[in-house]
Amino acid sequence: MTGRFITFEGIEGCGKSTQIGLLRAFLEARGQRVVVTREPGGAPVPEAIRAILLDRAHADMHPVAELLLYEAARAQLVHEVIRPALEAGAVVLCDRFADSTTAYQGAGRGLPRDALDSLHRLATQGVWPDLTFLLDLPAGAGLERARGRGEADRIEAESIAFHERVRQGFLGLAAGEPQRIKIIDAAQPVETVAGAVCAGIAALFGYAATG
């Protein structure tokens, strides 16, 4: 594959969508073909799964069922969107990927890491991010932002304790893979965060991070 795969991770309300939009503009201004997608979602089957996962009517969903739905959505997205875009030489920007499952269903729900890693390998079929930006924010601040957008979905409605476990899960992943996962303080102004994102990809693409 000749393209580049960049993911954005973090707890609810950390600003991933905003930063993806800004990075897309930055890359397109430099002649890059950019494909933006999200997890779960990004194609018809994954979007249908997303609706199930986020519906508060399914508050009693078993953690293993939840995990398998996320992996099913990921497998279809990789097959239908991400791999073809990378093979065509595009830069793929994805709002969440397997790191989110490790943080939410692993650290958050307590499912075993070895099972998660096995399912990730099956679902991704060798597709893995070249670079990941972890937009870090305290759980309370992130939930305040997220819930300010409207009625909380099934995941947003979880307790602060759950979201703090998820945050710590993300930080643990970053500590284990510092070359791939770059932590950015998402409490900073949007422009400051965007500058850090652009600086983070400068070496990857070989051009200046500003201008």
PDB file of C-alpha atoms in Angstrom, residues 19 184-185 188-198:
ATOM      1  CA  GLN A  19      -8.985  18.507  14.060  1.00  0.00           C
ATOM      2  CA  ILE A 184      -1.738  16.266  22.430  1.00  0.00           C
ATOM      3  CA  ASP A 185      -3.347  18.265  25.242  1.00  0.00           C
ATOM      4  CA  GLN A 188      -5.599  23.888  24.574  1.00  0.00           C
ATOM      5  CA  PRO A 189      -7.197  26.270  22.037  1.00  0.00           C
ATOM      6  CA  VAL A 190      -8.242  24.663  18.741  1.00  0.00           C
ATOM      7  CA  GLU A 191      -5.507  26.499  16.837  1.00  0.00           C
ATOM      8  CA  THR A 192      -2.819  25.295  19.237  1.00  0.00           C
ATOM      9  CA  VAL A 193      -3.987  21.695  18.933  1.00  0.00           C
ATOM     10  CA  ALA A 194      -4.047  22.020  15.135  1.00  0.00           C
ATOM     11  CA  GLY A 195      -0.493  23.330  15.167  1.00  0.00           C
ATOM     12  CA  ALA A 196       0.627  20.329  17.175  1.00  0.00           C
ATOM     13  CA  VAL A 197      -1.124  17.974  14.747  1.00  0.00           C
ATOM     14  CA  CYS A 198       0.547  19.599  11.741  1.00  0.00           C
TER      15      CYS A 198
END
